[in-house]
Amino acid sequence: MSAGRLQAEHGTIYAAPKDFLGYVGWPSVARLEDGTLVAVASGLRHRHVCPFGRTILCSSADDGRTWTAPRVINDSPIDDRDAGVVALGGRRLLVTWFSSDTRRYYPPEKLEAFLEGLPEEHRAWWRAGMARLSDAARERFEGAWLRLSEDGGGTWGPAVRCPLN
């Protein structure tokens, strides 16, 4: 067996650095048997730790030269982070992520100090995002999760809690 050779070009899948929710982190890429590339990430975030993170997916049918716009495939009321993807054969994909309660990083006194440095519109968005967080949401959504797609990421089965991601 000989070692394979990877050839790659630098490119951007998705960038929106000037948007309030333009932060994207922790991407993962898989290739389906038909050659389609699928990238997932925690996106539509404001910063590294925030209440807005969602699991997003972009795909490319031309070896990464062009990509679809990001599609949200998971959005719980708490911060969805660190998405991973693996191709399982055919058009099957498995996506993992974990969800975290942002309140532990921004208790009320720390949140207000952080908000002082933001424009009023951003402060309102943060307050609304933090208001989505509750003990009930944390109990229901915090932890590691996975979802399965049988059609290359077009549709997804239910989120299933798992021991790790």
PDB file of C-alpha atoms in Angstrom:
ATOM      1  CA  MET A   1       0.000   0.000   0.000  1.00  0.00           C
ATOM      2  CA  SER A   2       1.455   3.388  -0.947  1.00  0.00           C
ATOM      3  CA  ALA A   3       0.919   6.606   0.931  1.00  0.00           C
ATOM      4  CA  GLY A   4      -1.725   8.873  -0.563  1.00  0.00           C
ATOM      5  CA  ARG A   5      -0.983  12.421  -1.567  1.00  0.00           C
ATOM      6  CA  LEU A   6      -3.067  15.363  -0.525  1.00  0.00           C
ATOM      7  CA  GLN A   7      -3.322  18.344  -2.812  1.00  0.00           C
ATOM      8  CA  ALA A   8      -5.107  21.404  -1.543  1.00  0.00           C
ATOM      9  CA  GLU A   9      -5.560  25.052  -2.347  1.00  0.00           C
ATOM     10  CA  HIS A  10      -6.289  27.747   0.182  1.00  0.00           C
ATOM     11  CA  GLY A  11      -9.858  28.891   0.042  1.00  0.00           C
ATOM     12  CA  THR A  12     -12.695  30.223   2.102  1.00  0.00           C
ATOM     13  CA  ILE A  13     -15.855  28.245   2.664  1.00  0.00           C
ATOM     14  CA  TYR A  14     -17.771  30.957   4.517  1.00  0.00           C
ATOM     15  CA  ALA A  15     -16.782  34.295   6.022  1.00  0.00           C
ATOM     16  CA  ALA A  16     -18.819  37.167   7.438  1.00  0.00           C
ATOM     17  CA  PRO A  17     -16.422  38.906   9.857  1.00  0.00           C
ATOM     18  CA  LYS A  18     -18.339  42.201   9.899  1.00  0.00           C
ATOM     19  CA  ASP A  19     -21.690  40.582  10.739  1.00  0.00           C
ATOM     20  CA  PHE A  20     -22.827  40.448  14.364  1.00  0.00           C
ATOM     21  CA  LEU A  21     -23.182  36.665  13.971  1.00  0.00           C
ATOM     22  CA  GLY A  22     -20.192  36.271  11.648  1.00  0.00           C
ATOM     23  CA  TYR A  23     -17.928  34.197  13.911  1.00  0.00           C
ATOM     24  CA  VAL A  24     -17.466  30.587  12.751  1.00  0.00           C
ATOM     25  CA  GLY A  25     -15.353  28.068  14.600  1.00  0.00           C
ATOM     26  CA  TRP A  26     -14.138  24.501  14.791  1.00  0.00           C
ATOM     27  CA  PRO A  27     -14.927  23.229  11.273  1.00  0.00           C
ATOM     28  CA  SER A  28     -14.814  19.635  10.108  1.00  0.00           C
ATOM     29  CA  VAL A  29     -14.915  18.309   6.523  1.00  0.00           C
ATOM     30  CA  ALA A  30     -15.915  14.946   5.041  1.00  0.00           C
ATOM     31  CA  ARG A  31     -16.165  13.630   1.476  1.00  0.00           C
ATOM     32  CA  LEU A  32     -19.133  11.577   0.343  1.00  0.00           C
ATOM     33  CA  GLU A  33     -18.633   8.643  -2.047  1.00  0.00           C
ATOM     34  CA  ASP A  34     -19.905  10.779  -4.946  1.00  0.00           C
ATOM     35  CA  GLY A  35     -17.112  13.316  -4.271  1.00  0.00           C
ATOM     36  CA  THR A  36     -19.261  15.957  -2.564  1.00  0.00           C
ATOM     37  CA  LEU A  37     -17.429  17.761   0.216  1.00  0.00           C
ATOM     38  CA  VAL A  38     -19.432  18.594   3.329  1.00  0.00           C
ATOM     39  CA  ALA A  39     -18.171  21.081   5.920  1.00  0.00           C
ATOM     40  CA  VAL A  40     -19.809  21.586   9.297  1.00  0.00           C
ATOM     41  CA  ALA A  41     -18.948  24.128  11.980  1.00  0.00           C
ATOM     42  CA  SER A  42     -20.341  26.053  14.900  1.00  0.00           C
ATOM     43  CA  GLY A  43     -21.529  29.185  13.168  1.00  0.00           C
ATOM     44  CA  LEU A  44     -23.759  32.210  13.326  1.00  0.00           C
ATOM     45  CA  ARG A  45     -21.953  33.094  16.540  1.00  0.00           C
ATOM     46  CA  HIS A  46     -20.870  36.464  17.892  1.00  0.00           C
ATOM     47  CA  ARG A  47     -17.671  35.276  19.562  1.00  0.00           C
ATOM     48  CA  HIS A  48     -15.846  32.210  20.876  1.00  0.00           C
ATOM     49  CA  VAL A  49     -18.252  31.846  23.831  1.00  0.00           C
ATOM     50  CA  CYS A  50     -21.736  33.247  23.270  1.00  0.00           C
ATOM     51  CA  PRO A  51     -25.384  32.127  23.460  1.00  0.00           C
ATOM     52  CA  PHE A  52     -25.883  32.064  19.675  1.00  0.00           C
ATOM     53  CA  GLY A  53     -23.891  29.074  18.329  1.00  0.00           C
ATOM     54  CA  ARG A  54     -25.627  26.818  15.830  1.00  0.00           C
ATOM     55  CA  THR A  55     -24.443  23.804  13.851  1.00  0.00           C
ATOM     56  CA  ILE A  56     -24.114  24.853  10.205  1.00  0.00           C
ATOM     57  CA  LEU A  57     -23.360  22.914   7.019  1.00  0.00           C
ATOM     58  CA  CYS A  58     -21.951  23.965   3.642  1.00  0.00           C
ATOM     59  CA  SER A  59     -21.327  21.627   0.711  1.00  0.00           C
ATOM     60  CA  SER A  60     -19.264  21.654  -2.470  1.00  0.00           C
ATOM     61  CA  ALA A  61     -19.752  19.597  -5.632  1.00  0.00           C
ATOM     62  CA  ASP A  62     -16.562  20.907  -7.290  1.00  0.00           C
ATOM     63  CA  ASP A  63     -13.759  19.869  -4.928  1.00  0.00           C
ATOM     64  CA  GLY A  64     -14.129  22.970  -2.780  1.00  0.00           C
ATOM     65  CA  ARG A  65     -13.856  25.656  -5.458  1.00  0.00           C
ATOM     66  CA  THR A  66     -17.379  26.857  -4.611  1.00  0.00           C
ATOM     67  CA  TRP A  67     -19.585  26.218  -1.580  1.00  0.00           C
ATOM     68  CA  THR A  68     -23.256  26.531  -0.751  1.00  0.00           C
ATOM     69  CA  ALA A  69     -24.371  29.161   1.727  1.00  0.00           C
ATOM     70  CA  PRO A  70     -24.415  27.862   5.310  1.00  0.00           C
ATOM     71  CA  ARG A  71     -27.528  25.975   6.346  1.00  0.00           C
ATOM     72  CA  VAL A  72     -28.476  25.573  10.001  1.00  0.00           C
ATOM     73  CA  ILE A  73     -28.830  21.886  10.838  1.00  0.00           C
ATOM     74  CA  ASN A  74     -29.058  22.277  14.613  1.00  0.00           C
ATOM     75  CA  ASP A  75     -30.094  25.170  16.836  1.00  0.00           C
ATOM     76  CA  SER A  76     -30.815  24.442  20.476  1.00  0.00           C
ATOM     77  CA  PRO A  77     -31.612  27.253  22.939  1.00  0.00           C
ATOM     78  CA  ILE A  78     -28.064  26.968  24.340  1.00  0.00           C
ATOM     79  CA  ASP A  79     -24.659  27.286  22.618  1.00  0.00           C
ATOM     80  CA  ASP A  80     -24.072  24.510  20.041  1.00  0.00           C
ATOM     81  CA  ARG A  81     -20.312  24.037  19.580  1.00  0.00           C
ATOM     82  CA  ASP A  82     -17.497  21.997  18.019  1.00  0.00           C
ATOM     83  CA  ALA A  83     -19.314  20.263  15.173  1.00  0.00           C
ATOM     84  CA  GLY A  84     -17.721  17.221  13.566  1.00  0.00           C
ATOM     85  CA  VAL A  85     -18.760  15.239  10.496  1.00  0.00           C
ATOM     86  CA  VAL A  86     -17.914  11.811   9.142  1.00  0.00           C
ATOM     87  CA  ALA A  87     -19.063  10.135   5.926  1.00  0.00           C
ATOM     88  CA  LEU A  88     -20.473   6.653   6.574  1.00  0.00           C
ATOM     89  CA  GLY A  89     -20.715   5.438   2.972  1.00  0.00           C
ATOM     90  CA  GLY A  90     -23.126   6.279   0.204  1.00  0.00           C
ATOM     91  CA  ARG A  91     -24.885   9.541   1.108  1.00  0.00           C
ATOM     92  CA  ARG A  92     -24.885   8.851   4.879  1.00  0.00           C
ATOM     93  CA  LEU A  93     -23.387  11.475   7.188  1.00  0.00           C
ATOM     94  CA  LEU A  94     -22.986  11.563  10.948  1.00  0.00           C
ATOM     95  CA  VAL A  95     -22.657  14.971  12.631  1.00  0.00           C
ATOM     96  CA  THR A  96     -21.650  15.468  16.263  1.00  0.00           C
ATOM     97  CA  TRP A  97     -21.517  18.561  18.474  1.00  0.00           C
ATOM     98  CA  PHE A  98     -21.843  19.536  22.095  1.00  0.00           C
ATOM     99  CA  SER A  99     -24.063  22.159  23.677  1.00  0.00           C
ATOM    100  CA  SER A 100     -23.005  24.351  26.585  1.00  0.00           C
ATOM    101  CA  ASP A 101     -24.755  26.808  28.891  1.00  0.00           C
ATOM    102  CA  THR A 102     -23.109  30.207  28.312  1.00  0.00           C
ATOM    103  CA  ARG A 103     -24.352  31.509  31.673  1.00  0.00           C
ATOM    104  CA  ARG A 104     -21.411  29.855  33.449  1.00  0.00           C
ATOM    105  CA  TYR A 105     -19.040  32.120  31.482  1.00  0.00           C
ATOM    106  CA  TYR A 106     -21.183  35.239  31.791  1.00  0.00           C
ATOM    107  CA  PRO A 107     -22.802  35.454  35.242  1.00  0.00           C
ATOM    108  CA  PRO A 108     -24.882  38.658  35.563  1.00  0.00           C
ATOM    109  CA  GLU A 109     -22.085  40.894  36.892  1.00  0.00           C
ATOM    110  CA  LYS A 110     -19.590  39.699  34.251  1.00  0.00           C
ATOM    111  CA  LEU A 111     -22.200  39.975  31.482  1.00  0.00           C
ATOM    112  CA  GLU A 112     -22.986  43.597  32.313  1.00  0.00           C
ATOM    113  CA  ALA A 113     -19.272  44.516  32.347  1.00  0.00           C
ATOM    114  CA  PHE A 114     -18.830  42.822  28.949  1.00  0.00           C
ATOM    115  CA  LEU A 115     -21.913  44.518  27.483  1.00  0.00           C
ATOM    116  CA  GLU A 116     -20.645  47.998  28.415  1.00  0.00           C
ATOM    117  CA  GLY A 117     -18.168  47.795  25.534  1.00  0.00           C
ATOM    118  CA  LEU A 118     -20.762  46.935  22.880  1.00  0.00           C
ATOM    119  CA  PRO A 119     -23.089  49.123  20.806  1.00  0.00           C
ATOM    120  CA  GLU A 120     -26.638  49.317  22.224  1.00  0.00           C
ATOM    121  CA  GLU A 121     -28.046  47.130  19.417  1.00  0.00           C
ATOM    122  CA  HIS A 122     -25.517  44.393  20.228  1.00  0.00           C
ATOM    123  CA  ARG A 123     -26.314  44.660  23.935  1.00  0.00           C
ATOM    124  CA  ALA A 124     -29.992  44.058  23.143  1.00  0.00           C
ATOM    125  CA  TRP A 125     -29.127  40.986  21.054  1.00  0.00           C
ATOM    126  CA  TRP A 126     -26.927  39.591  23.824  1.00  0.00           C
ATOM    127  CA  ARG A 127     -29.611  40.148  26.458  1.00  0.00           C
ATOM    128  CA  ALA A 128     -32.173  38.394  24.239  1.00  0.00           C
ATOM    129  CA  GLY A 129     -29.757  35.509  23.590  1.00  0.00           C
ATOM    130  CA  MET A 130     -28.983  35.116  27.271  1.00  0.00           C
ATOM    131  CA  ALA A 131     -32.716  35.228  28.083  1.00  0.00           C
ATOM    132  CA  ARG A 132     -33.172  32.022  26.017  1.00  0.00           C
ATOM    133  CA  LEU A 133     -30.989  30.223  28.547  1.00  0.00           C
ATOM    134  CA  SER A 134     -32.752  28.557  31.433  1.00  0.00           C
ATOM    135  CA  ASP A 135     -32.166  25.706  33.834  1.00  0.00           C
ATOM    136  CA  ALA A 136     -34.749  23.678  31.908  1.00  0.00           C
ATOM    137  CA  ALA A 137     -32.936  24.332  28.598  1.00  0.00           C
ATOM    138  CA  ARG A 138     -29.612  23.392  30.179  1.00  0.00           C
ATOM    139  CA  GLU A 139     -31.030  20.142  31.567  1.00  0.00           C
ATOM    140  CA  ARG A 140     -32.628  19.259  28.217  1.00  0.00           C
ATOM    141  CA  PHE A 141     -29.855  20.310  25.796  1.00  0.00           C
ATOM    142  CA  GLU A 142     -26.458  20.468  27.524  1.00  0.00           C
ATOM    143  CA  GLY A 143     -24.104  17.655  26.532  1.00  0.00           C
ATOM    144  CA  ALA A 144     -22.869  15.776  23.474  1.00  0.00           C
ATOM    145  CA  TRP A 145     -25.151  14.996  20.536  1.00  0.00           C
ATOM    146  CA  LEU A 146     -25.244  13.343  17.116  1.00  0.00           C
ATOM    147  CA  ARG A 147     -27.535  13.362  14.114  1.00  0.00           C
ATOM    148  CA  LEU A 148     -27.646  11.115  11.059  1.00  0.00           C
ATOM    149  CA  SER A 149     -28.451  12.110   7.486  1.00  0.00           C
ATOM    150  CA  GLU A 150     -29.227   9.468   4.873  1.00  0.00           C
ATOM    151  CA  ASP A 151     -29.255  11.938   1.948  1.00  0.00           C
ATOM    152  CA  GLY A 152     -25.959  13.825   2.077  1.00  0.00           C
ATOM    153  CA  GLY A 153     -27.133  16.425   4.581  1.00  0.00           C
ATOM    154  CA  GLY A 154     -30.451  17.397   2.992  1.00  0.00           C
ATOM    155  CA  THR A 155     -32.491  16.086   5.898  1.00  0.00           C
ATOM    156  CA  TRP A 156     -31.543  14.946   9.383  1.00  0.00           C
ATOM    157  CA  GLY A 157     -32.814  12.429  11.875  1.00  0.00           C
ATOM    158  CA  PRO A 158     -33.496  13.404  15.465  1.00  0.00           C
ATOM    159  CA  ALA A 159     -30.728  14.620  17.750  1.00  0.00           C
ATOM    160  CA  VAL A 160     -29.482  11.743  19.908  1.00  0.00           C
ATOM    161  CA  ARG A 161     -27.601  12.314  23.162  1.00  0.00           C
ATOM    162  CA  CYS A 162     -24.268  10.482  23.258  1.00  0.00           C
ATOM    163  CA  PRO A 163     -21.492  10.105  25.841  1.00  0.00           C
ATOM    164  CA  LEU A 164     -18.963  12.246  23.905  1.00  0.00           C
ATOM    165  CA  ASN A 165     -18.416  13.977  20.594  1.00  0.00           C
TER     166      ASN A 165
END
